[in-house]
CSV table of C-alpha atoms in Angstrom, one decimal:
chain,number,residue,atom,x,y,z
A,1,MET,CA,-17.6,164.6,19.6
A,2,ALA,CA,-19.5,163.2,22.6
A,3,ARG,CA,-19.5,159.7,21.1
A,4,ALA,CA,-15.8,160.0,20.4
A,5,LEU,CA,-15.1,161.1,24.0
A,6,ALA,CA,-17.1,158.2,25.5
A,7,ALA,CA,-15.0,155.7,23.4
A,8,ARG,CA,-11.8,156.9,25.1
A,9,PRO,CA,-10.8,156.8,28.8
A,10,TYR,CA,-11.9,159.8,30.8
A,11,ALA,CA,-9.4,162.6,31.2
A,12,ALA,CA,-10.2,165.3,33.7
A,13,ALA,CA,-10.0,168.9,32.5
A,14,SER,CA,-7.0,171.0,33.5
A,15,THR,CA,-7.6,173.4,36.4
A,16,GLN,CA,-4.2,175.1,36.3
A,17,LEU,CA,-4.4,178.8,37.0
A,18,PRO,CA,-1.9,181.6,37.8
A,19,ALA,CA,-1.1,181.8,41.5
A,20,GLY,CA,-3.2,185.0,41.9
A,21,LEU,CA,-6.4,183.2,40.9
A,22,ASN,CA,-5.9,179.8,42.7
A,23,ASP,CA,-6.9,180.4,46.2
A,24,ILE,CA,-9.1,183.5,46.1
A,25,ASP,CA,-12.3,183.4,48.2
A,26,TYR,CA,-15.9,184.1,47.1
A,27,ASP,CA,-15.7,187.8,47.7
A,28,ALA,CA,-12.5,188.2,45.8
A,29,TYR,CA,-13.9,186.2,42.9
A,30,ARG,CA,-16.9,188.5,42.8
A,31,ASP,CA,-14.6,191.5,42.6
A,32,ILE,CA,-13.6,190.3,39.1
A,33,ARG,CA,-16.4,191.9,37.0
A,34,PHE,CA,-17.0,191.6,33.3
A,35,ASP,CA,-17.0,195.0,31.6
A,36,PRO,CA,-20.4,195.2,29.7
A,37,ALA,CA,-18.7,197.4,27.1
A,38,HIS,CA,-17.1,194.2,25.8
A,39,ALA,CA,-20.3,192.1,25.6
A,40,LEU,CA,-20.5,190.0,22.5
A,41,TRP,CA,-23.0,191.5,20.0
A,42,ARG,CA,-23.4,194.7,22.1
A,43,ASN,CA,-23.2,197.1,19.2
A,44,GLU,CA,-24.9,194.9,16.6
A,45,ASP,CA,-28.6,195.6,17.2
A,46,LEU,CA,-29.3,192.0,18.0
A,47,PRO,CA,-31.9,190.7,20.6
A,48,PHE,CA,-29.2,189.0,22.8
A,49,GLN,CA,-25.8,189.8,24.3
A,50,LEU,CA,-23.2,187.5,25.9
A,51,GLN,CA,-21.0,188.3,28.9
A,52,PHE,CA,-18.4,186.0,30.4
A,53,PHE,CA,-17.2,184.7,33.8
A,54,HIS,CA,-13.5,184.7,34.7
A,55,ARG,CA,-11.7,181.7,36.0
A,56,GLY,CA,-10.6,181.7,39.6
A,57,GLY,CA,-11.3,180.4,43.1
A,58,ALA,CA,-14.0,177.7,43.0
A,59,GLN,CA,-14.5,178.3,39.3
A,60,ARG,CA,-11.1,176.8,38.1
A,61,ALA,CA,-12.2,174.7,35.1
A,62,ARG,CA,-11.9,176.2,31.7
A,63,VAL,CA,-14.7,176.0,29.2
A,64,ASP,CA,-14.1,176.7,25.5
A,65,LEU,CA,-16.6,179.0,23.9
A,66,PHE,CA,-17.5,179.4,20.2
A,67,GLU,CA,-19.7,181.7,18.2
A,68,VAL,CA,-21.5,180.0,15.4
A,69,VAL,CA,-22.2,182.2,12.3
A,70,ASP,CA,-23.8,180.8,9.2
A,71,GLY,CA,-22.9,177.3,10.3
A,72,GLN,CA,-19.2,178.1,11.0
A,73,ALA,CA,-17.8,178.0,14.5
A,74,ARG,CA,-15.1,180.5,15.6
A,75,PRO,CA,-13.5,180.7,19.1
A,76,ILE,CA,-14.6,183.5,21.4
A,77,ALA,CA,-11.2,184.8,22.6
A,78,TYR,CA,-10.4,185.7,26.2
A,79,SER,CA,-8.6,188.9,27.1
A,80,PRO,CA,-7.9,190.6,30.5
A,81,VAL,CA,-9.2,193.9,29.1
A,82,GLN,CA,-12.7,192.4,29.1
A,83,PHE,CA,-12.7,192.4,32.9
A,84,ARG,CA,-12.5,194.9,35.7
A,85,PHE,CA,-10.2,193.7,38.6
A,86,GLN,CA,-11.4,195.5,41.7
A,87,ARG,CA,-8.3,194.3,43.6
A,88,GLY,CA,-5.9,194.6,40.8
A,89,ALA,CA,-5.2,192.1,38.0
A,90,PRO,CA,-3.1,189.1,39.0
A,91,ASP,CA,0.1,188.2,37.1
A,92,GLY,CA,0.1,185.6,34.4
A,93,LEU,CA,-3.2,186.4,32.6
A,94,SER,CA,-2.3,185.0,29.2
A,95,PRO,CA,-4.6,185.1,26.2
A,96,ASP,CA,-5.1,181.3,26.4
A,97,LEU,CA,-6.5,181.4,29.9
A,98,GLY,CA,-10.1,181.0,28.7
A,99,PHE,CA,-13.4,181.5,30.5
A,100,ALA,CA,-15.3,179.7,33.3
A,101,GLY,CA,-18.7,180.2,31.8
A,102,PHE,CA,-21.0,182.8,30.3
A,103,ARG,CA,-24.3,184.6,30.8
A,104,ILE,CA,-27.1,185.6,28.4
A,105,HIS,CA,-28.6,189.1,28.5
A,106,ALA,CA,-31.8,190.2,26.8
A,107,PRO,CA,-34.4,193.0,27.2
A,108,ILE,CA,-36.8,190.8,29.2
A,109,ASN,CA,-38.2,193.5,31.5
A,110,ARG,CA,-37.6,196.7,29.5
A,111,THR,CA,-37.0,197.2,25.8
A,112,ASP,CA,-34.1,199.6,26.4
A,113,TYR,CA,-32.1,197.4,28.9
A,114,PHE,CA,-30.5,194.0,28.5
A,115,ASP,CA,-31.1,192.1,31.8
A,116,GLU,CA,-29.3,188.9,32.7
A,117,VAL,CA,-31.7,186.1,31.9
A,118,ALA,CA,-29.5,182.9,32.1
A,119,ALA,CA,-26.1,181.8,33.1
A,120,PHE,CA,-24.0,178.6,32.6
A,121,LEU,CA,-21.3,178.3,35.3
A,122,GLY,CA,-19.7,175.4,37.2
A,123,ALA,CA,-19.9,171.7,36.3
A,124,SER,CA,-23.1,171.3,34.2
A,125,TYR,CA,-25.1,173.9,36.2
A,126,PHE,CA,-27.2,176.6,34.7
A,127,ARG,CA,-30.0,178.8,35.8
A,128,ALA,CA,-32.5,181.4,34.4
A,129,VAL,CA,-35.1,183.9,35.4
A,130,ALA,CA,-38.5,184.9,34.0
A,131,ARG,CA,-39.8,188.4,33.6
A,132,GLY,CA,-39.9,190.2,36.9
A,133,MET,CA,-38.1,187.5,38.8
A,134,VAL,CA,-34.6,187.0,40.4
A,135,TYR,CA,-32.2,184.1,40.3
A,136,GLY,CA,-33.1,181.1,42.5
A,137,LEU,CA,-32.8,177.4,41.8
A,138,SER,CA,-30.6,175.8,39.2
A,139,ALA,CA,-30.8,173.0,36.6
A,140,ARG,CA,-28.0,170.7,35.5
A,141,GLY,CA,-27.1,168.7,32.4
A,142,LEU,CA,-26.9,165.4,34.2
A,143,ALA,CA,-26.8,164.1,37.8
A,144,ILE,CA,-25.1,160.8,38.7
A,145,GLY,CA,-25.5,159.3,42.2
A,146,ALA,CA,-27.3,162.3,43.7
A,147,GLY,CA,-26.9,162.5,47.5
A,148,ALA,CA,-24.4,159.7,47.8
A,149,ASN,CA,-20.9,159.6,46.3
A,150,GLU,CA,-22.1,162.0,43.6
A,151,GLU,CA,-20.3,162.5,40.4
A,152,PHE,CA,-20.4,165.9,38.7
A,153,PRO,CA,-19.9,165.8,34.9
A,154,ASP,CA,-18.7,169.1,33.3
A,155,PHE,CA,-19.8,171.1,30.3
A,156,ARG,CA,-16.5,171.4,28.5
A,157,SER,CA,-17.4,173.5,25.5
A,158,PHE,CA,-20.3,175.6,24.3
A,159,TRP,CA,-21.3,176.8,20.8
A,160,ILE,CA,-23.7,179.8,20.8
A,161,GLU,CA,-25.5,180.5,17.6
A,162,ARG,CA,-25.4,184.1,16.5
A,163,PRO,CA,-29.1,185.3,16.7
A,164,ARG,CA,-30.8,186.9,13.8
A,165,PRO,CA,-32.3,190.4,14.2
A,166,GLY,CA,-35.7,190.1,15.9
A,167,SER,CA,-35.2,186.5,17.0
A,168,ARG,CA,-37.0,185.5,20.2
A,169,SER,CA,-34.7,182.5,20.9
A,170,LEU,CA,-31.0,181.8,21.3
A,171,THR,CA,-29.6,178.3,20.6
A,172,VAL,CA,-26.8,177.0,22.7
A,173,LEU,CA,-25.0,173.7,22.1
A,174,ALA,CA,-22.9,172.1,24.9
A,175,LEU,CA,-20.5,169.2,25.1
A,176,LEU,CA,-20.5,167.3,28.4
A,177,ASP,CA,-17.9,165.0,29.8
A,178,GLY,CA,-17.4,163.1,33.0
A,179,ALA,CA,-15.9,159.9,34.4
A,180,SER,CA,-19.1,157.9,33.6
A,181,CYS,CA,-20.7,159.6,30.7
A,182,ALA,CA,-20.2,162.1,27.8
A,183,GLY,CA,-23.1,164.0,26.2
A,184,ALA,CA,-24.3,166.4,23.6
A,185,PHE,CA,-26.9,169.0,24.5
A,186,ARG,CA,-29.0,171.5,22.6
A,187,PHE,CA,-30.8,174.3,24.4
A,188,VAL,CA,-33.2,176.7,22.5
A,189,ILE,CA,-33.7,179.5,25.1
A,190,THR,CA,-36.7,181.8,24.8
A,191,PRO,CA,-36.9,184.5,27.6
A,192,GLY,CA,-40.3,186.0,28.6
A,193,GLU,CA,-43.1,185.8,31.0
A,194,ALA,CA,-41.9,182.2,31.4
A,195,THR,CA,-38.4,181.6,30.2
A,196,VAL,CA,-38.3,178.3,28.3
A,197,PHE,CA,-35.4,176.0,27.5
A,198,ASP,CA,-36.3,173.4,24.8
A,199,THR,CA,-33.7,170.8,25.6
A,200,THR,CA,-32.3,167.7,23.8
A,201,ALA,CA,-29.7,165.6,25.6
A,202,SER,CA,-27.9,162.7,23.8
A,203,LEU,CA,-25.9,160.7,26.4
A,204,TYR,CA,-23.0,158.3,25.7
A,205,PRO,CA,-22.3,156.2,28.9
A,206,ARG,CA,-18.8,154.8,29.5
A,207,ARG,CA,-20.2,152.5,32.1
A,208,THR,CA,-23.6,151.2,33.1
A,209,ILE,CA,-25.4,153.9,35.1
A,210,ALA,CA,-28.3,152.8,37.3
A,211,ASP,CA,-28.6,156.1,39.2
A,212,ALA,CA,-28.6,158.6,36.4
A,213,GLY,CA,-30.6,161.8,37.1
A,214,ILE,CA,-32.2,163.2,33.9
A,215,ALA,CA,-33.3,166.9,33.9
A,216,PRO,CA,-31.9,167.4,37.4
A,217,LEU,CA,-33.0,170.4,39.4
A,218,THR,CA,-31.1,171.8,42.4
A,219,SER,CA,-32.5,174.2,45.0
A,220,MET,CA,-32.3,175.3,48.6
A,221,PHE,CA,-34.8,174.8,51.5
A,222,LEU,CA,-33.7,176.0,54.9
A,223,PHE,CA,-36.9,176.3,56.8
A,224,GLY,CA,-40.6,177.1,56.5
A,225,GLY,CA,-43.8,176.4,58.5
A,226,ASP,CA,-43.1,174.5,61.7
A,227,GLY,CA,-39.4,174.2,60.8
A,228,ARG,CA,-38.6,177.7,61.9
A,229,ALA,CA,-38.2,176.6,65.5
A,230,ARG,CA,-34.7,175.1,64.6
A,231,PHE,CA,-33.4,178.5,63.4
A,232,ASP,CA,-32.8,181.8,65.3
A,233,ASP,CA,-33.9,184.0,62.4
A,234,PHE,CA,-36.0,187.1,62.0
A,235,ARG,CA,-37.6,185.7,58.8
A,236,PRO,CA,-40.6,183.4,58.9
A,237,GLN,CA,-39.4,181.3,55.9
A,238,VAL,CA,-36.2,180.9,53.9
A,239,HIS,CA,-36.2,178.8,50.7
A,240,ASP,CA,-35.8,179.0,46.9
A,241,SER,CA,-38.4,176.2,46.6
A,242,ASP,CA,-41.0,174.9,49.0
A,243,GLY,CA,-42.4,171.8,47.3
A,244,LEU,CA,-41.9,169.1,44.7
A,245,ALA,CA,-44.9,169.0,42.3
A,246,MET,CA,-45.6,166.1,39.9
A,247,ALA,CA,-48.2,165.3,37.2
A,248,ASP,CA,-48.1,161.6,36.9
A,249,GLY,CA,-49.2,159.3,34.0
A,250,ALA,CA,-52.4,158.3,35.9
A,251,GLY,CA,-53.7,161.8,35.8
A,252,GLU,CA,-53.0,162.8,39.4
A,253,TRP,CA,-51.2,166.0,40.5
A,254,LEU,CA,-49.0,165.4,43.5
A,255,TRP,CA,-47.5,167.8,46.0
A,256,ARG,CA,-44.6,166.9,48.4
A,257,PRO,CA,-43.6,169.7,50.8
A,258,LEU,CA,-39.8,170.1,51.1
A,259,ALA,CA,-37.9,169.6,54.3
A,260,ASN,CA,-34.5,170.3,55.8
A,261,PRO,CA,-34.0,167.0,57.5
A,262,PRO,CA,-31.6,166.0,60.3
A,263,ARG,CA,-30.1,163.4,58.0
A,264,VAL,CA,-30.2,162.6,54.3
A,265,ASN,CA,-33.7,161.9,53.1
A,266,ALA,CA,-34.1,160.2,49.7
A,267,SER,CA,-37.4,159.4,48.1
A,268,ALA,CA,-38.5,157.9,44.7
A,269,PHE,CA,-41.9,158.3,43.1
A,270,ARG,CA,-42.5,155.6,40.5
A,271,ASP,CA,-44.4,156.4,37.3
A,272,ALA,CA,-45.0,154.7,34.0
A,273,ALA,CA,-45.2,157.9,31.9
A,274,PRO,CA,-44.7,161.2,33.7
A,275,ARG,CA,-46.4,164.3,32.4
A,276,GLY,CA,-44.2,166.7,34.4
A,277,PHE,CA,-42.4,167.4,37.6
A,278,GLY,CA,-40.7,170.4,39.2
A,279,LEU,CA,-39.4,172.3,42.2
A,280,ILE,CA,-41.9,175.0,43.0
A,281,GLN,CA,-41.8,178.3,44.9
A,282,ARG,CA,-45.5,178.4,45.7
A,283,GLU,CA,-45.4,181.0,48.5
A,284,ARG,CA,-45.4,184.3,46.6
A,285,HIS,CA,-46.1,186.9,49.3
A,286,TYR,CA,-43.3,189.1,50.7
A,287,ASP,CA,-44.8,188.8,54.2
A,288,ALA,CA,-43.9,185.1,54.2
A,289,TYR,CA,-40.2,186.0,54.0
A,290,LEU,CA,-39.7,189.6,55.1
A,291,ASP,CA,-36.4,189.6,53.2
A,292,LEU,CA,-35.6,192.8,51.2
A,293,GLU,CA,-32.3,191.5,50.0
A,294,ALA,CA,-32.8,187.9,48.9
A,295,ARG,CA,-36.4,188.5,47.7
A,296,TYR,CA,-37.4,184.9,48.0
A,297,HIS,CA,-40.9,185.7,46.9
A,298,LEU,CA,-39.6,186.5,43.5
A,299,ARG,CA,-37.6,183.3,43.0
A,300,PRO,CA,-38.8,181.2,39.9
A,301,SER,CA,-40.3,177.8,40.0
A,302,LEU,CA,-38.9,175.3,37.5
A,303,TRP,CA,-41.1,172.7,35.7
A,304,VAL,CA,-39.9,169.9,33.5
A,305,GLU,CA,-42.1,168.8,30.7
A,306,PRO,CA,-41.0,165.5,29.2
A,307,ARG,CA,-41.0,165.1,25.5
A,308,GLU,CA,-38.9,162.0,24.4
A,309,GLY,CA,-37.2,159.2,26.3
A,310,PHE,CA,-39.3,159.4,29.5
A,311,GLY,CA,-40.8,155.9,29.9
A,312,PRO,CA,-41.2,154.0,33.1
A,313,GLY,CA,-39.0,155.2,35.9
A,314,SER,CA,-39.2,157.5,38.9
A,315,VAL,CA,-39.0,161.0,40.1
A,316,GLY,CA,-36.2,161.2,42.6
A,317,LEU,CA,-36.0,163.6,45.5
A,318,VAL,CA,-33.0,164.1,47.7
A,319,GLU,CA,-33.2,166.3,50.8
A,320,LEU,CA,-29.9,167.1,52.5
A,321,PRO,CA,-29.4,168.6,56.0
A,322,SER,CA,-28.1,172.2,55.8
A,323,PRO,CA,-27.4,174.8,58.5
A,324,THR,CA,-27.4,177.8,56.2
A,325,GLU,CA,-29.2,179.2,53.2
A,326,TYR,CA,-25.9,179.4,51.2
A,327,GLU,CA,-25.9,175.7,50.4
A,328,ASP,CA,-28.2,174.0,47.8
A,329,ASN,CA,-29.6,171.0,49.7
A,330,ILE,CA,-32.5,169.8,47.4
A,331,VAL,CA,-32.2,167.7,44.2
A,332,ALA,CA,-35.0,166.4,42.0
A,333,TYR,CA,-34.6,164.4,38.8
A,334,TRP,CA,-36.0,161.6,36.6
A,335,THR,CA,-34.3,158.2,36.7
A,336,PRO,CA,-35.3,155.7,34.0
A,337,ALA,CA,-36.3,152.2,35.2
A,338,GLN,CA,-33.7,150.7,32.8
A,339,ALA,CA,-30.1,151.6,33.6
A,340,LEU,CA,-28.1,153.5,31.0
A,341,ARG,CA,-25.9,150.9,29.4
A,342,ALA,CA,-22.3,151.4,28.4
A,343,GLY,CA,-21.9,151.9,24.7
A,344,ARG,CA,-25.7,152.5,24.2
A,345,PRO,CA,-26.6,156.1,23.4
A,346,ALA,CA,-29.8,157.4,25.0
A,347,THR,CA,-31.6,160.6,24.0
A,348,PHE,CA,-34.0,162.6,26.1
A,349,SER,CA,-35.9,165.7,25.1
A,350,TYR,CA,-37.8,168.0,27.5
A,351,ARG,CA,-38.9,171.5,28.0
A,352,LEU,CA,-37.8,173.5,31.1
A,353,HIS,CA,-40.2,176.2,32.2
A,354,TRP,CA,-38.7,178.9,34.5
A,355,GLY,CA,-41.3,181.1,36.2
A,356,ALA,CA,-44.7,180.5,37.7
A,357,GLU,CA,-45.8,177.0,38.4
A,358,PRO,CA,-48.3,175.0,36.2
A,359,ILE,CA,-51.7,174.9,37.7
A,360,ALA,CA,-53.6,171.7,38.0
A,361,PRO,CA,-56.9,172.4,36.1
A,362,GLY,CA,-59.9,172.4,38.4
A,363,LEU,CA,-58.1,171.0,41.4
A,364,ALA,CA,-57.7,172.5,44.9
A,365,THR,CA,-54.0,173.1,45.6
A,366,VAL,CA,-52.0,172.7,48.9
A,367,ALA,CA,-51.5,176.2,50.3
A,368,ALA,CA,-49.7,175.3,53.5
A,369,THR,CA,-48.5,172.3,55.5
A,370,ARG,CA,-47.8,172.4,59.3
A,371,SER,CA,-47.4,169.9,62.0
A,372,GLY,CA,-47.0,169.9,65.8
A,373,ALA,CA,-47.2,167.8,68.9
A,374,ALA,CA,-50.6,166.3,69.9
A,375,GLU,CA,-51.7,164.3,72.9
A,376,ARG,CA,-50.5,160.8,73.8
A,377,GLY,CA,-47.3,161.2,71.8
A,378,ARG,CA,-49.1,161.7,68.5
A,379,ARG,CA,-48.3,164.2,65.8
A,380,ARG,CA,-50.9,166.6,64.4
A,381,PHE,CA,-50.8,167.5,60.7
A,382,VAL,CA,-52.7,170.5,59.3
A,383,ILE,CA,-53.0,171.0,55.6
A,384,ASP,CA,-54.7,174.1,54.0
A,385,PHE,CA,-56.2,173.6,50.6
A,386,GLN,CA,-56.9,176.6,48.3
A,387,SER,CA,-60.1,176.3,46.3
A,388,PRO,CA,-59.9,177.2,42.6
A,389,ALA,CA,-63.4,178.6,42.6
A,390,PRO,CA,-66.1,179.6,45.2
A,391,ARG,CA,-67.9,176.6,46.6
A,392,ALA,CA,-65.7,174.2,44.5
A,393,LEU,CA,-65.1,172.1,47.6
A,394,ASP,CA,-68.7,172.0,48.9
A,395,GLY,CA,-69.3,168.4,49.9
A,396,ALA,CA,-65.7,167.3,49.7
A,397,GLN,CA,-64.6,164.5,51.9
A,398,PRO,CA,-61.0,163.8,53.2
A,399,GLN,CA,-59.0,160.7,52.5
A,400,VAL,CA,-55.9,160.1,54.5
A,401,THR,CA,-53.7,156.9,54.5
A,402,ALA,CA,-50.5,156.0,56.3
A,403,SER,CA,-48.1,153.2,55.3
A,404,ALA,CA,-47.7,152.3,59.0
A,405,GLY,CA,-49.3,153.4,62.3
A,406,ARG,CA,-52.7,155.0,62.2
A,407,ALA,CA,-54.2,158.3,61.0
A,408,LEU,CA,-56.8,159.4,63.6
A,409,GLU,CA,-59.1,162.3,64.2
A,410,VAL,CA,-59.4,163.1,60.5
A,411,ASN,CA,-61.3,166.4,60.1
A,412,LEU,CA,-62.1,168.7,57.2
A,413,HIS,CA,-63.8,172.1,57.7
A,414,PRO,CA,-64.0,175.4,55.8
A,415,ASN,CA,-61.3,178.0,56.3
A,416,PRO,CA,-63.1,181.4,56.2
A,417,GLU,CA,-59.8,183.3,56.3
A,418,THR,CA,-58.6,181.9,52.9
A,419,GLY,CA,-61.8,180.7,51.3
A,420,GLY,CA,-60.5,177.2,51.1
A,421,VAL,CA,-60.6,174.2,53.5
A,422,ARG,CA,-58.4,172.8,56.3
A,423,LEU,CA,-57.7,169.1,56.6
A,424,SER,CA,-56.3,168.0,59.9
A,425,PHE,CA,-55.4,164.6,61.4
A,426,GLU,CA,-53.3,163.0,64.1
A,427,LEU,CA,-50.7,160.3,63.4
A,428,ASP,CA,-50.2,157.5,65.9
A,429,ALA,CA,-46.8,156.2,64.7
A,430,ALA,CA,-46.8,153.2,67.2
A,431,SER,CA,-43.3,151.6,66.8
A,432,ALA,CA,-42.7,152.7,63.2
A,433,SER,CA,-39.5,154.7,62.4
A,434,ALA,CA,-40.7,156.1,59.1
A,435,ILE,CA,-44.2,156.5,57.6
A,436,GLU,CA,-45.3,157.6,54.2
A,437,LEU,CA,-48.5,159.8,54.4
A,438,ARG,CA,-51.0,160.5,51.7
A,439,ALA,CA,-54.0,162.8,51.8
A,440,ALA,CA,-56.5,164.1,49.2
A,441,LEU,CA,-60.0,165.6,48.9
A,442,LEU,CA,-62.7,163.6,47.2
A,443,ARG,CA,-66.0,164.8,45.8
A,444,SER,CA,-68.6,162.4,44.4
A,445,GLY,CA,-65.9,159.7,44.8
A,446,LYS,CA,-63.4,161.5,42.6
A,447,VAL,CA,-60.2,163.3,43.6
A,448,CYS,CA,-60.8,167.0,43.5
A,449,SER,CA,-57.4,168.2,44.9
A,450,GLU,CA,-53.7,167.7,44.6
A,451,VAL,CA,-52.6,164.6,46.4
A,452,TRP,CA,-50.5,165.6,49.4
A,453,LEU,CA,-47.5,163.4,50.2
A,454,ASN,CA,-45.2,163.5,53.1
A,455,ARG,CA,-42.8,161.4,55.1
A,456,TRP,CA,-42.8,161.3,58.8
A,457,THR,CA,-39.6,160.0,60.5
A,458,ALA,CA,-39.0,159.4,64.2
């Protein structure tokens, strides 16, 4: 079906809705609630249940949903009786209205209750939680032109395979279509301590796409560390993710702290054979956020483990300026070195891990990054590294480089409050307008920490 779509001119999906659903705001849309009594498979003693999203407001596009039983697909029918309309049902709710998306429920935290564990809603967006966590960042099927003249392909249809009793996984198939590309996706979803999506994406470009984002992740970073000074807020930090982590083909583990920049900030980290990348919520203490409602300390990290199709290319990071926490302003993805060519299918397979971050074995990790003004117009950077074991960093030496200007007053000393070490240096930018910074700890000439990366701009 995706191949056939790509061979035809693109036709946008219809967004026609009854008048009472067209212009409702976010709160009015949230007041349309699915009735759990109508969940698919609710009374069938199966390990998963499905609930559905109504169309309306910003969620205008229709997606067609099918249940697959013994290899046969049958439509999942819409009916107004499946929903509770807190403000009264609008006129014109016909049986062919269809759904905006769906969510998956499973007993992830308790054996006697089906929690929401994943949801597919809007363009090609989806998100999931792991055990004991709450929703945070999202993933997408495909990104095109992230951060500049971006195109948002849509999941048009889903086929959800009826699970067998006792099954640990649910299989979802999805058909994607957009102006530049169509695609067929397969997700095998396994909830748990980490919720895993085994993903296969077969893409069929209509045109040559040089800026495709494979396995794109979307998150929010408002402020943290020294960025708090820009916001009049009672909370010390506000973000769904605080860093981009990468495991590159050379064996290094890289950490790039996220920022809410004054203007669009785009970066690319080239790699011949990536072992993984992800947007990470590393700060896990409630005291770092003091937010009882949003519970940012319980937001999941999302790690991409490449399987097939990830050769030479780059991890892209786009940081957008944002004045509020209600806008996702961070995008990370993989871009192949070779453009996707019109008429040439491309297949990528990867595993998405929702939950805790992967730990670099035996390496010290970056616990915090801060910066502030120093004398003579310099900028001081302070990086706290957390040691994986007592005395693991004895004898370590700092290594700091800058693409322009000079890194001065480089010091490394123990941090008795954390049991780790603190690296500090001053940046003399001279006349540079942007500088790429890199710092690591070495022991016996070998890197014994994550490699810290950052970009300073005037």
